[in-house]
Amino acid sequence: MSVRNLEHLFAPKSVALVGASERPGSLGATLLHNLLAGGFKGEVWPVNPKYGELAGRRCYASVAELPAAPALAVICTPSATIPAIVRQLGERGTRAAVVLSSGMSDGRTARGRGLRQAMLDAAHPYLLRLLGPNSAGLLAPGLGLNASVATSGALPGRIAFVSQSGALMVGVLDWARTRGIGFSHFIALGDAADVDLGDVLDYLASDGATGAILLYLQDLRYARKFMSAARAAARSKPVLVLRAGREDDPLPSAASESGALARRDDVFDAAIRRAGMLRVTTTDQLFSAAETLAYARPLHGERLAIVSNGAGPGVLARDALAYGGGVGAQFSNESQARLDALLAPGWRRGNVVNLQGRAAPELYRETLEILLADPQVDALLLIQSPTATVASRDVADAIAPLVRSASKTLLSCWLGGSAVSEARAIASGARLPAYRTPEDAVAGFLQLVHYRRNQNLLMEVPPSMVGSVAPDRAAARALVREAVAGGRYLLSDPETKAILRTYGMAVVETRQAASVEEAVSAAQRIGYPVAVKILTPDVMHKSDVGGVTLDLDGDEGVRAAATRMRRRLAELFPQAKFEGYSVQAMVRRSNAHELIVGAALDAVFGPVIVFGQGGVTVEVADDHAVGLPPLNLVLARDLVDRTRVARLLAGYRNRPAANMDAVLATLVQVSRMVADIPEIVELDLNPLLADSRGAVVLDARMRLALADRSGSTLDRLAIRPYPRELEETIDWQGAPLLLRPIRPEDGPAHLAFFDALTPDDVRYRMFVRVRELQPSQLARFTQIDYDREMAFIATRPNAQGVAETLAVGRVVADPDNITAEFAVTVRSDLKGMGLGKLMMQKLIDYCRARGTREIVGEALPQNSRITGLAKRMGFTVKSTGLEGMREMRLVLQ
């Protein structure tokens, strides 16, 4: 991923149009008109050997004749000419170009692939960045730049729109203009041969002119890059996604139920959620949500109060809230009493306050003030219908000042057309989201709720898994290698359970038998009653062929059942391969729930985890959710909560709640297993029986494939898991000390570490005085993207056996891995004992291994310990002139 030279692409000071034309309707003429009509302050140089002058400007015959190197080139010549033009631009000093030509967009043909690669090869030596080919161009309205084929320009604003569809550009721009929506950037990616979605997200995340990012997506190619960029961007500003083509997604071709359930759109939805972004389903929702998120205060809860001047609109909003799964606010006793004194006698109590049609503007304001002060209200929705006695404009003027002082989210709905247009404008001017219907307003609130939940996944600090069994990874890998070496890629139930046991999962006792008599012997060793199931890789649902018999309590029963199911298989599926029988101990748990936990391989995002209602009705019930590994307990809990069966697991009537710790532990261990063993492509634990006593696997199935060993086995995961290979145990002060990457579960130890620092040490680290870490700060410090940053901790058990953090070394690289910024902090009572040097050396070794060019850091002038350590380790230290700050720099490459 790289943002190198993207400033020339998105904020150029000069533009050359290669292929400019005067022919009406041509690409060159359209682009020239747009470049000149937008008010761009920089130079615009037409290039075409056919003309001496275009639009009253000199037209240059070639790139070589330009008066200077253009910051940006826009190319619309035939595809065969583009590699040579790109090379000429690179030689001249241009560092960014937009390629609108489409002739090389078909990578399926040898000619298309050849031209595309020739273009990239021409750009590479000069670090010239390319947007396209087949791009519809870009706009930067704040600069007056319209380097696109759009028929109209765009209003300036703080929304960046990134689209994989050039055709959508024209329609959305026209639609947005009629609604007064402005943009910081509007970017059509085209085929993204060089600059792709991840690069653009990285650039926009740090762009001060952009307040929100909107994405229109059709497909993705580089999941790891996208997820890293998306998670980083979503931490700094709202990112909203509209994806098309859900009906065009191919159905999974799978040998397991999990593989069949992991549909492409479900996986994409899981990725959006994991990245902390918000997904919408229509263009209208996309821009509405952008306005709502830009104006609204952060939600601290999900309870909505509704205030209306009519019963009908208020009830419509309440119904929409209930239908959408929202929560209505229940007012406190104090608020009820204050409303009783304020409103007409007999007003109907509830989460909808009806002010009646003649309510004066002051009544709106006073009612909202009462509810804004209510601790049981998290957000408010005001609905106003125009009346003959009260002007909507006056109501808007009365409540607008509340928006600036309120700490809670306030939304508004102005029912009607021209009668409320002025009120709607006043509300928007006061940064109060204004909707046209009660349903739209509630939908906007629910978008805030969903966005809050997704953001919380980035901020939650998960607890550690107390009592969890450490996986025996070596044993699991040995079993998998043995199966692959023997050509067994679809593992039977007993073989799969043997692997599950190495990860500490509870499985029912199971034995494999090759014949009827072996099945009888296996049943005798297990002890009656038993279940017998036929083993065949060619039938997914064995009950469909009579291949499952339960509650067998004697030898003759086992013998008869085994004989019968073998005969039945031969009759119904004579081509099916018979591999014997699975004999299992019967598990009788009358209150247990049948669940499915599994894994599948998505073509873009790699391994995914599936959870839902299991048993023989798994596909009919269609109650499942998909998540991306790696999972921790918080993410596993979220995965469970997105299913309907979660409510049953919580217990009802006289049925006790299931042991959720056991269910979540199973999900986390499956996540670890697919991360550790690249040969696993599909896995079913179905059913997983869960009740108050725990969770046990009844049936299991696993499909393997030869792993790609050309790169890291972790590259196939969309999110890099914990890098265990970086752990290192050393001797320090006569005892072992573990240096390892930080984990989300280190939150409590990190809080204790922070609390043990002196106020001066906190100020040296954070440059300001901080009394305590906020939850969002703690999450940011412990939940890191191992692909982009690293934080090593020095840890050991204390006298009570609890792991404690003694020192932290952190390094964050830029997207190009050129410069990495470091920080080292040692617990205040352990200074002067060599920990700082250990952590610094760990960071240096890590950055050098990653190919980072240099490490830099800043320190307050009073922090002589860190600057002295840096000097001793080869850094150059100098004053920056900014309040005496010290800059430390070490060149590695």
JSON list of N, CA, C and O in Angstrom, two decimals, residues 755-799:
[
{"chain": "A", "resi": 755, "resn": "ASP", "atom": "N", "xyz": [-1.05, 3.26, 35.13]},
{"chain": "A", "resi": 755, "resn": "ASP", "atom": "CA", "xyz": [-1.25, 3.80, 36.48]},
{"chain": "A", "resi": 755, "resn": "ASP", "atom": "C", "xyz": [0.05, 3.81, 37.28]},
{"chain": "A", "resi": 755, "resn": "ASP", "atom": "O", "xyz": [0.17, 4.56, 38.26]},
{"chain": "A", "resi": 756, "resn": "ALA", "atom": "N", "xyz": [1.02, 2.98, 36.91]},
{"chain": "A", "resi": 756, "resn": "ALA", "atom": "CA", "xyz": [2.30, 2.92, 37.63]},
{"chain": "A", "resi": 756, "resn": "ALA", "atom": "C", "xyz": [3.29, 3.97, 37.14]},
{"chain": "A", "resi": 756, "resn": "ALA", "atom": "O", "xyz": [4.39, 4.08, 37.68]},
{"chain": "A", "resi": 757, "resn": "LEU", "atom": "N", "xyz": [2.92, 4.73, 36.11]},
{"chain": "A", "resi": 757, "resn": "LEU", "atom": "CA", "xyz": [3.82, 5.77, 35.60]},
{"chain": "A", "resi": 757, "resn": "LEU", "atom": "C", "xyz": [3.65, 7.05, 36.40]},
{"chain": "A", "resi": 757, "resn": "LEU", "atom": "O", "xyz": [2.55, 7.40, 36.83]},
{"chain": "A", "resi": 758, "resn": "THR", "atom": "N", "xyz": [4.74, 7.78, 36.59]},
{"chain": "A", "resi": 758, "resn": "THR", "atom": "CA", "xyz": [4.66, 9.08, 37.24]},
{"chain": "A", "resi": 758, "resn": "THR", "atom": "C", "xyz": [4.03, 10.09, 36.30]},
{"chain": "A", "resi": 758, "resn": "THR", "atom": "O", "xyz": [4.04, 9.89, 35.07]},
{"chain": "A", "resi": 759, "resn": "PRO", "atom": "N", "xyz": [3.47, 11.19, 36.81]},
{"chain": "A", "resi": 759, "resn": "PRO", "atom": "CA", "xyz": [2.89, 12.21, 35.91]},
{"chain": "A", "resi": 759, "resn": "PRO", "atom": "C", "xyz": [3.88, 12.71, 34.87]},
{"chain": "A", "resi": 759, "resn": "PRO", "atom": "O", "xyz": [3.50, 12.96, 33.72]},
{"chain": "A", "resi": 760, "resn": "ASP", "atom": "N", "xyz": [5.16, 12.86, 35.26]},
{"chain": "A", "resi": 760, "resn": "ASP", "atom": "CA", "xyz": [6.15, 13.32, 34.28]},
{"chain": "A", "resi": 760, "resn": "ASP", "atom": "C", "xyz": [6.36, 12.29, 33.18]},
{"chain": "A", "resi": 760, "resn": "ASP", "atom": "O", "xyz": [6.49, 12.64, 32.00]},
{"chain": "A", "resi": 761, "resn": "ASP", "atom": "N", "xyz": [6.41, 11.01, 33.54]},
{"chain": "A", "resi": 761, "resn": "ASP", "atom": "CA", "xyz": [6.59, 9.98, 32.52]},
{"chain": "A", "resi": 761, "resn": "ASP", "atom": "C", "xyz": [5.41, 9.91, 31.56]},
{"chain": "A", "resi": 761, "resn": "ASP", "atom": "O", "xyz": [5.58, 9.65, 30.37]},
{"chain": "A", "resi": 762, "resn": "VAL", "atom": "N", "xyz": [4.20, 10.14, 32.08]},
{"chain": "A", "resi": 762, "resn": "VAL", "atom": "CA", "xyz": [3.03, 10.20, 31.20]},
{"chain": "A", "resi": 762, "resn": "VAL", "atom": "C", "xyz": [3.16, 11.37, 30.24]},
{"chain": "A", "resi": 762, "resn": "VAL", "atom": "O", "xyz": [2.88, 11.26, 29.04]},
{"chain": "A", "resi": 763, "resn": "ARG", "atom": "N", "xyz": [3.60, 12.52, 30.76]},
{"chain": "A", "resi": 763, "resn": "ARG", "atom": "CA", "xyz": [3.75, 13.70, 29.90]},
{"chain": "A", "resi": 763, "resn": "ARG", "atom": "C", "xyz": [4.85, 13.48, 28.87]},
{"chain": "A", "resi": 763, "resn": "ARG", "atom": "O", "xyz": [4.72, 13.89, 27.71]},
{"chain": "A", "resi": 764, "resn": "TYR", "atom": "N", "xyz": [5.93, 12.82, 29.25]},
{"chain": "A", "resi": 764, "resn": "TYR", "atom": "CA", "xyz": [7.00, 12.53, 28.28]},
{"chain": "A", "resi": 764, "resn": "TYR", "atom": "C", "xyz": [6.50, 11.64, 27.15]},
{"chain": "A", "resi": 764, "resn": "TYR", "atom": "O", "xyz": [6.92, 11.78, 26.00]},
{"chain": "A", "resi": 765, "resn": "ARG", "atom": "N", "xyz": [5.58, 10.73, 27.48]},
{"chain": "A", "resi": 765, "resn": "ARG", "atom": "CA", "xyz": [5.07, 9.81, 26.46]},
{"chain": "A", "resi": 765, "resn": "ARG", "atom": "C", "xyz": [4.00, 10.44, 25.59]},
{"chain": "A", "resi": 765, "resn": "ARG", "atom": "O", "xyz": [3.98, 10.26, 24.36]},
{"chain": "A", "resi": 766, "resn": "MET", "atom": "N", "xyz": [3.07, 11.21, 26.21]},
{"chain": "A", "resi": 766, "resn": "MET", "atom": "CA", "xyz": [1.91, 11.70, 25.47]},
{"chain": "A", "resi": 766, "resn": "MET", "atom": "C", "xyz": [1.96, 13.21, 25.21]},
{"chain": "A", "resi": 766, "resn": "MET", "atom": "O", "xyz": [1.06, 13.76, 24.57]},
{"chain": "A", "resi": 767, "resn": "PHE", "atom": "N", "xyz": [3.01, 13.87, 25.72]},
{"chain": "A", "resi": 767, "resn": "PHE", "atom": "CA", "xyz": [3.26, 15.30, 25.50]},
{"chain": "A", "resi": 767, "resn": "PHE", "atom": "C", "xyz": [2.23, 16.21, 26.18]},
{"chain": "A", "resi": 767, "resn": "PHE", "atom": "O", "xyz": [2.28, 17.42, 26.03]},
{"chain": "A", "resi": 768, "resn": "VAL", "atom": "N", "xyz": [1.28, 15.64, 26.87]},
{"chain": "A", "resi": 768, "resn": "VAL", "atom": "CA", "xyz": [0.31, 16.40, 27.66]},
{"chain": "A", "resi": 768, "resn": "VAL", "atom": "C", "xyz": [0.08, 15.63, 28.95]},
{"chain": "A", "resi": 768, "resn": "VAL", "atom": "O", "xyz": [0.38, 14.45, 29.05]},
{"chain": "A", "resi": 769, "resn": "ARG", "atom": "N", "xyz": [-0.46, 16.32, 29.94]},
{"chain": "A", "resi": 769, "resn": "ARG", "atom": "CA", "xyz": [-0.76, 15.65, 31.20]},
{"chain": "A", "resi": 769, "resn": "ARG", "atom": "C", "xyz": [-2.09, 14.90, 31.07]},
{"chain": "A", "resi": 769, "resn": "ARG", "atom": "O", "xyz": [-3.11, 15.48, 30.72]},
{"chain": "A", "resi": 770, "resn": "VAL", "atom": "N", "xyz": [-2.06, 13.61, 31.34]},
{"chain": "A", "resi": 770, "resn": "VAL", "atom": "CA", "xyz": [-3.25, 12.76, 31.25]},
{"chain": "A", "resi": 770, "resn": "VAL", "atom": "C", "xyz": [-3.37, 12.01, 32.57]},
{"chain": "A", "resi": 770, "resn": "VAL", "atom": "O", "xyz": [-2.42, 11.34, 33.01]},
{"chain": "A", "resi": 771, "resn": "ARG", "atom": "N", "xyz": [-4.52, 12.11, 33.21]},
{"chain": "A", "resi": 771, "resn": "ARG", "atom": "CA", "xyz": [-4.72, 11.45, 34.50]},
{"chain": "A", "resi": 771, "resn": "ARG", "atom": "C", "xyz": [-5.04, 9.98, 34.35]},
{"chain": "A", "resi": 771, "resn": "ARG", "atom": "O", "xyz": [-4.60, 9.15, 35.15]},
{"chain": "A", "resi": 772, "resn": "GLU", "atom": "N", "xyz": [-5.86, 9.64, 33.35]},
{"chain": "A", "resi": 772, "resn": "GLU", "atom": "CA", "xyz": [-6.23, 8.24, 33.16]},
{"chain": "A", "resi": 772, "resn": "GLU", "atom": "C", "xyz": [-6.51, 7.98, 31.69]},
{"chain": "A", "resi": 772, "resn": "GLU", "atom": "O", "xyz": [-6.87, 8.90, 30.94]},
{"chain": "A", "resi": 773, "resn": "LEU", "atom": "N", "xyz": [-6.31, 6.74, 31.27]},
{"chain": "A", "resi": 773, "resn": "LEU", "atom": "CA", "xyz": [-6.58, 6.36, 29.89]},
{"chain": "A", "resi": 773, "resn": "LEU", "atom": "C", "xyz": [-8.07, 6.19, 29.68]},
{"chain": "A", "resi": 773, "resn": "LEU", "atom": "O", "xyz": [-8.74, 5.51, 30.46]},
{"chain": "A", "resi": 774, "resn": "GLN", "atom": "N", "xyz": [-8.59, 6.81, 28.62]},
{"chain": "A", "resi": 774, "resn": "GLN", "atom": "CA", "xyz": [-9.98, 6.60, 28.25]},
{"chain": "A", "resi": 774, "resn": "GLN", "atom": "C", "xyz": [-10.11, 5.24, 27.55]},
{"chain": "A", "resi": 774, "resn": "GLN", "atom": "O", "xyz": [-9.14, 4.71, 26.99]},
{"chain": "A", "resi": 775, "resn": "PRO", "atom": "N", "xyz": [-11.31, 4.65, 27.58]},
{"chain": "A", "resi": 775, "resn": "PRO", "atom": "CA", "xyz": [-11.49, 3.34, 26.91]},
{"chain": "A", "resi": 775, "resn": "PRO", "atom": "C", "xyz": [-11.05, 3.34, 25.45]},
{"chain": "A", "resi": 775, "resn": "PRO", "atom": "O", "xyz": [-10.47, 2.37, 24.97]},
{"chain": "A", "resi": 776, "resn": "SER", "atom": "N", "xyz": [-11.34, 4.43, 24.73]},
{"chain": "A", "resi": 776, "resn": "SER", "atom": "CA", "xyz": [-10.95, 4.48, 23.33]},
{"chain": "A", "resi": 776, "resn": "SER", "atom": "C", "xyz": [-9.43, 4.50, 23.19]},
{"chain": "A", "resi": 776, "resn": "SER", "atom": "O", "xyz": [-8.86, 3.90, 22.26]},
{"chain": "A", "resi": 777, "resn": "GLN", "atom": "N", "xyz": [-8.74, 5.20, 24.12]},
{"chain": "A", "resi": 777, "resn": "GLN", "atom": "CA", "xyz": [-7.27, 5.22, 24.07]},
{"chain": "A", "resi": 777, "resn": "GLN", "atom": "C", "xyz": [-6.70, 3.85, 24.39]},
{"chain": "A", "resi": 777, "resn": "GLN", "atom": "O", "xyz": [-5.76, 3.40, 23.74]},
{"chain": "A", "resi": 778, "resn": "LEU", "atom": "N", "xyz": [-7.27, 3.19, 25.40]},
{"chain": "A", "resi": 778, "resn": "LEU", "atom": "CA", "xyz": [-6.79, 1.86, 25.76]},
{"chain": "A", "resi": 778, "resn": "LEU", "atom": "C", "xyz": [-6.95, 0.90, 24.60]},
{"chain": "A", "resi": 778, "resn": "LEU", "atom": "O", "xyz": [-6.05, 0.11, 24.28]},
{"chain": "A", "resi": 779, "resn": "ALA", "atom": "N", "xyz": [-8.12, 0.95, 23.94]},
{"chain": "A", "resi": 779, "resn": "ALA", "atom": "CA", "xyz": [-8.33, 0.08, 22.78]},
{"chain": "A", "resi": 779, "resn": "ALA", "atom": "C", "xyz": [-7.35, 0.39, 21.67]},
{"chain": "A", "resi": 779, "resn": "ALA", "atom": "O", "xyz": [-6.82, -0.52, 21.02]},
{"chain": "A", "resi": 780, "resn": "ARG", "atom": "N", "xyz": [-7.08, 1.67, 21.46]},
{"chain": "A", "resi": 780, "resn": "ARG", "atom": "CA", "xyz": [-6.15, 2.04, 20.39]},
{"chain": "A", "resi": 780, "resn": "ARG", "atom": "C", "xyz": [-4.74, 1.54, 20.68]},
{"chain": "A", "resi": 780, "resn": "ARG", "atom": "O", "xyz": [-4.00, 1.18, 19.77]},
{"chain": "A", "resi": 781, "resn": "PHE", "atom": "N", "xyz": [-4.35, 1.53, 21.95]},
{"chain": "A", "resi": 781, "resn": "PHE", "atom": "CA", "xyz": [-3.01, 1.08, 22.31]},
{"chain": "A", "resi": 781, "resn": "PHE", "atom": "C", "xyz": [-2.87, -0.43, 22.25]},
{"chain": "A", "resi": 781, "resn": "PHE", "atom": "O", "xyz": [-1.78, -0.95, 22.00]},
{"chain": "A", "resi": 782, "resn": "THR", "atom": "N", "xyz": [-3.96, -1.17, 22.51]},
{"chain": "A", "resi": 782, "resn": "THR", "atom": "CA", "xyz": [-3.85, -2.63, 22.62]},
{"chain": "A", "resi": 782, "resn": "THR", "atom": "C", "xyz": [-4.38, -3.37, 21.40]},
{"chain": "A", "resi": 782, "resn": "THR", "atom": "O", "xyz": [-3.99, -4.51, 21.16]},
{"chain": "A", "resi": 783, "resn": "GLN", "atom": "N", "xyz": [-5.28, -2.75, 20.63]},
{"chain": "A", "resi": 783, "resn": "GLN", "atom": "CA", "xyz": [-5.83, -3.39, 19.44]},
{"chain": "A", "resi": 783, "resn": "GLN", "atom": "C", "xyz": [-5.17, -2.78, 18.21]},
{"chain": "A", "resi": 783, "resn": "GLN", "atom": "O", "xyz": [-5.67, -1.79, 17.65]},
{"chain": "A", "resi": 784, "resn": "ILE", "atom": "N", "xyz": [-4.09, -3.35, 17.79]},
{"chain": "A", "resi": 784, "resn": "ILE", "atom": "CA", "xyz": [-3.31, -2.76, 16.71]},
{"chain": "A", "resi": 784, "resn": "ILE", "atom": "C", "xyz": [-3.42, -3.60, 15.45]},
{"chain": "A", "resi": 784, "resn": "ILE", "atom": "O", "xyz": [-3.75, -4.79, 15.50]},
{"chain": "A", "resi": 785, "resn": "ASP", "atom": "N", "xyz": [-3.15, -2.98, 14.34]},
{"chain": "A", "resi": 785, "resn": "ASP", "atom": "CA", "xyz": [-3.10, -3.68, 13.05]},
{"chain": "A", "resi": 785, "resn": "ASP", "atom": "C", "xyz": [-1.66, -4.13, 12.86]},
{"chain": "A", "resi": 785, "resn": "ASP", "atom": "O", "xyz": [-0.77, -3.33, 12.55]},
{"chain": "A", "resi": 786, "resn": "TYR", "atom": "N", "xyz": [-1.41, -5.43, 13.04]},
{"chain": "A", "resi": 786, "resn": "TYR", "atom": "CA", "xyz": [-0.05, -5.94, 12.98]},
{"chain": "A", "resi": 786, "resn": "TYR", "atom": "C", "xyz": [0.58, -5.78, 11.60]},
{"chain": "A", "resi": 786, "resn": "TYR", "atom": "O", "xyz": [1.79, -5.92, 11.46]},
{"chain": "A", "resi": 787, "resn": "ASP", "atom": "N", "xyz": [-0.23, -5.48, 10.59]},
{"chain": "A", "resi": 787, "resn": "ASP", "atom": "CA", "xyz": [0.30, -5.25, 9.27]},
{"chain": "A", "resi": 787, "resn": "ASP", "atom": "C", "xyz": [0.92, -3.86, 9.14]},
{"chain": "A", "resi": 787, "resn": "ASP", "atom": "O", "xyz": [1.75, -3.63, 8.26]},
{"chain": "A", "resi": 788, "resn": "ARG", "atom": "N", "xyz": [0.53, -2.94, 10.03]},
{"chain": "A", "resi": 788, "resn": "ARG", "atom": "CA", "xyz": [0.94, -1.54, 9.88]},
{"chain": "A", "resi": 788, "resn": "ARG", "atom": "C", "xyz": [1.76, -1.02, 11.05]},
{"chain": "A", "resi": 788, "resn": "ARG", "atom": "O", "xyz": [2.48, -0.05, 10.90]},
{"chain": "A", "resi": 789, "resn": "GLU", "atom": "N", "xyz": [1.55, -1.58, 12.21]},
{"chain": "A", "resi": 789, "resn": "GLU", "atom": "CA", "xyz": [2.22, -1.06, 13.39]},
{"chain": "A", "resi": 789, "resn": "GLU", "atom": "C", "xyz": [2.59, -2.22, 14.29]},
{"chain": "A", "resi": 789, "resn": "GLU", "atom": "O", "xyz": [2.13, -3.35, 14.11]},
{"chain": "A", "resi": 790, "resn": "MET", "atom": "N", "xyz": [3.42, -1.92, 15.25]},
{"chain": "A", "resi": 790, "resn": "MET", "atom": "CA", "xyz": [3.82, -2.97, 16.19]},
{"chain": "A", "resi": 790, "resn": "MET", "atom": "C", "xyz": [4.03, -2.33, 17.56]},
{"chain": "A", "resi": 790, "resn": "MET", "atom": "O", "xyz": [4.57, -1.22, 17.67]},
{"chain": "A", "resi": 791, "resn": "ALA", "atom": "N", "xyz": [3.59, -3.04, 18.56]},
{"chain": "A", "resi": 791, "resn": "ALA", "atom": "CA", "xyz": [3.87, -2.65, 19.94]},
{"chain": "A", "resi": 791, "resn": "ALA", "atom": "C", "xyz": [4.35, -3.89, 20.66]},
{"chain": "A", "resi": 791, "resn": "ALA", "atom": "O", "xyz": [3.63, -4.89, 20.74]},
{"chain": "A", "resi": 792, "resn": "PHE", "atom": "N", "xyz": [5.58, -3.85, 21.15]},
{"chain": "A", "resi": 792, "resn": "PHE", "atom": "CA", "xyz": [6.13, -4.95, 21.94]},
{"chain": "A", "resi": 792, "resn": "PHE", "atom": "C", "xyz": [6.02, -4.59, 23.41]},
{"chain": "A", "resi": 792, "resn": "PHE", "atom": "O", "xyz": [6.21, -3.44, 23.81]},
{"chain": "A", "resi": 793, "resn": "ILE", "atom": "N", "xyz": [5.69, -5.59, 24.22]},
{"chain": "A", "resi": 793, "resn": "ILE", "atom": "CA", "xyz": [5.69, -5.40, 25.66]},
{"chain": "A", "resi": 793, "resn": "ILE", "atom": "C", "xyz": [6.71, -6.34, 26.29]},
{"chain": "A", "resi": 793, "resn": "ILE", "atom": "O", "xyz": [6.98, -7.42, 25.77]},
{"chain": "A", "resi": 794, "resn": "ALA", "atom": "N", "xyz": [7.27, -5.91, 27.40]},
{"chain": "A", "resi": 794, "resn": "ALA", "atom": "CA", "xyz": [8.07, -6.78, 28.25]},
{"chain": "A", "resi": 794, "resn": "ALA", "atom": "C", "xyz": [7.18, -7.22, 29.40]},
{"chain": "A", "resi": 794, "resn": "ALA", "atom": "O", "xyz": [6.65, -6.37, 30.13]},
{"chain": "A", "resi": 795, "resn": "THR", "atom": "N", "xyz": [6.98, -8.52, 29.57]},
{"chain": "A", "resi": 795, "resn": "THR", "atom": "CA", "xyz": [6.00, -8.99, 30.53]},
{"chain": "A", "resi": 795, "resn": "THR", "atom": "C", "xyz": [6.53, -10.19, 31.31]},
{"chain": "A", "resi": 795, "resn": "THR", "atom": "O", "xyz": [7.36, -10.97, 30.79]},
{"chain": "A", "resi": 796, "resn": "ARG", "atom": "N", "xyz": [6.07, -10.31, 32.53]},
{"chain": "A", "resi": 796, "resn": "ARG", "atom": "CA", "xyz": [6.41, -11.47, 33.37]},
{"chain": "A", "resi": 796, "resn": "ARG", "atom": "C", "xyz": [5.33, -11.60, 34.44]},
{"chain": "A", "resi": 796, "resn": "ARG", "atom": "O", "xyz": [4.61, -10.63, 34.71]},
{"chain": "A", "resi": 797, "resn": "PRO", "atom": "N", "xyz": [5.18, -12.77, 35.05]},
{"chain": "A", "resi": 797, "resn": "PRO", "atom": "CA", "xyz": [4.20, -12.92, 36.14]},
{"chain": "A", "resi": 797, "resn": "PRO", "atom": "C", "xyz": [4.68, -12.20, 37.40]},
{"chain": "A", "resi": 797, "resn": "PRO", "atom": "O", "xyz": [5.88, -12.21, 37.72]},
{"chain": "A", "resi": 798, "resn": "ASN", "atom": "N", "xyz": [3.73, -11.57, 38.11]},
{"chain": "A", "resi": 798, "resn": "ASN", "atom": "CA", "xyz": [4.08, -10.96, 39.39]},
{"chain": "A", "resi": 798, "resn": "ASN", "atom": "C", "xyz": [4.00, -12.00, 40.51]},
{"chain": "A", "resi": 798, "resn": "ASN", "atom": "O", "xyz": [3.84, -13.19, 40.24]},
{"chain": "A", "resi": 799, "resn": "ALA", "atom": "N", "xyz": [4.08, -11.56, 41.74]},
{"chain": "A", "resi": 799, "resn": "ALA", "atom": "CA", "xyz": [4.11, -12.49, 42.87]},
{"chain": "A", "resi": 799, "resn": "ALA", "atom": "C", "xyz": [2.83, -13.30, 42.98]},
{"chain": "A", "resi": 799, "resn": "ALA", "atom": "O", "xyz": [2.83, -14.42, 43.52]}
]
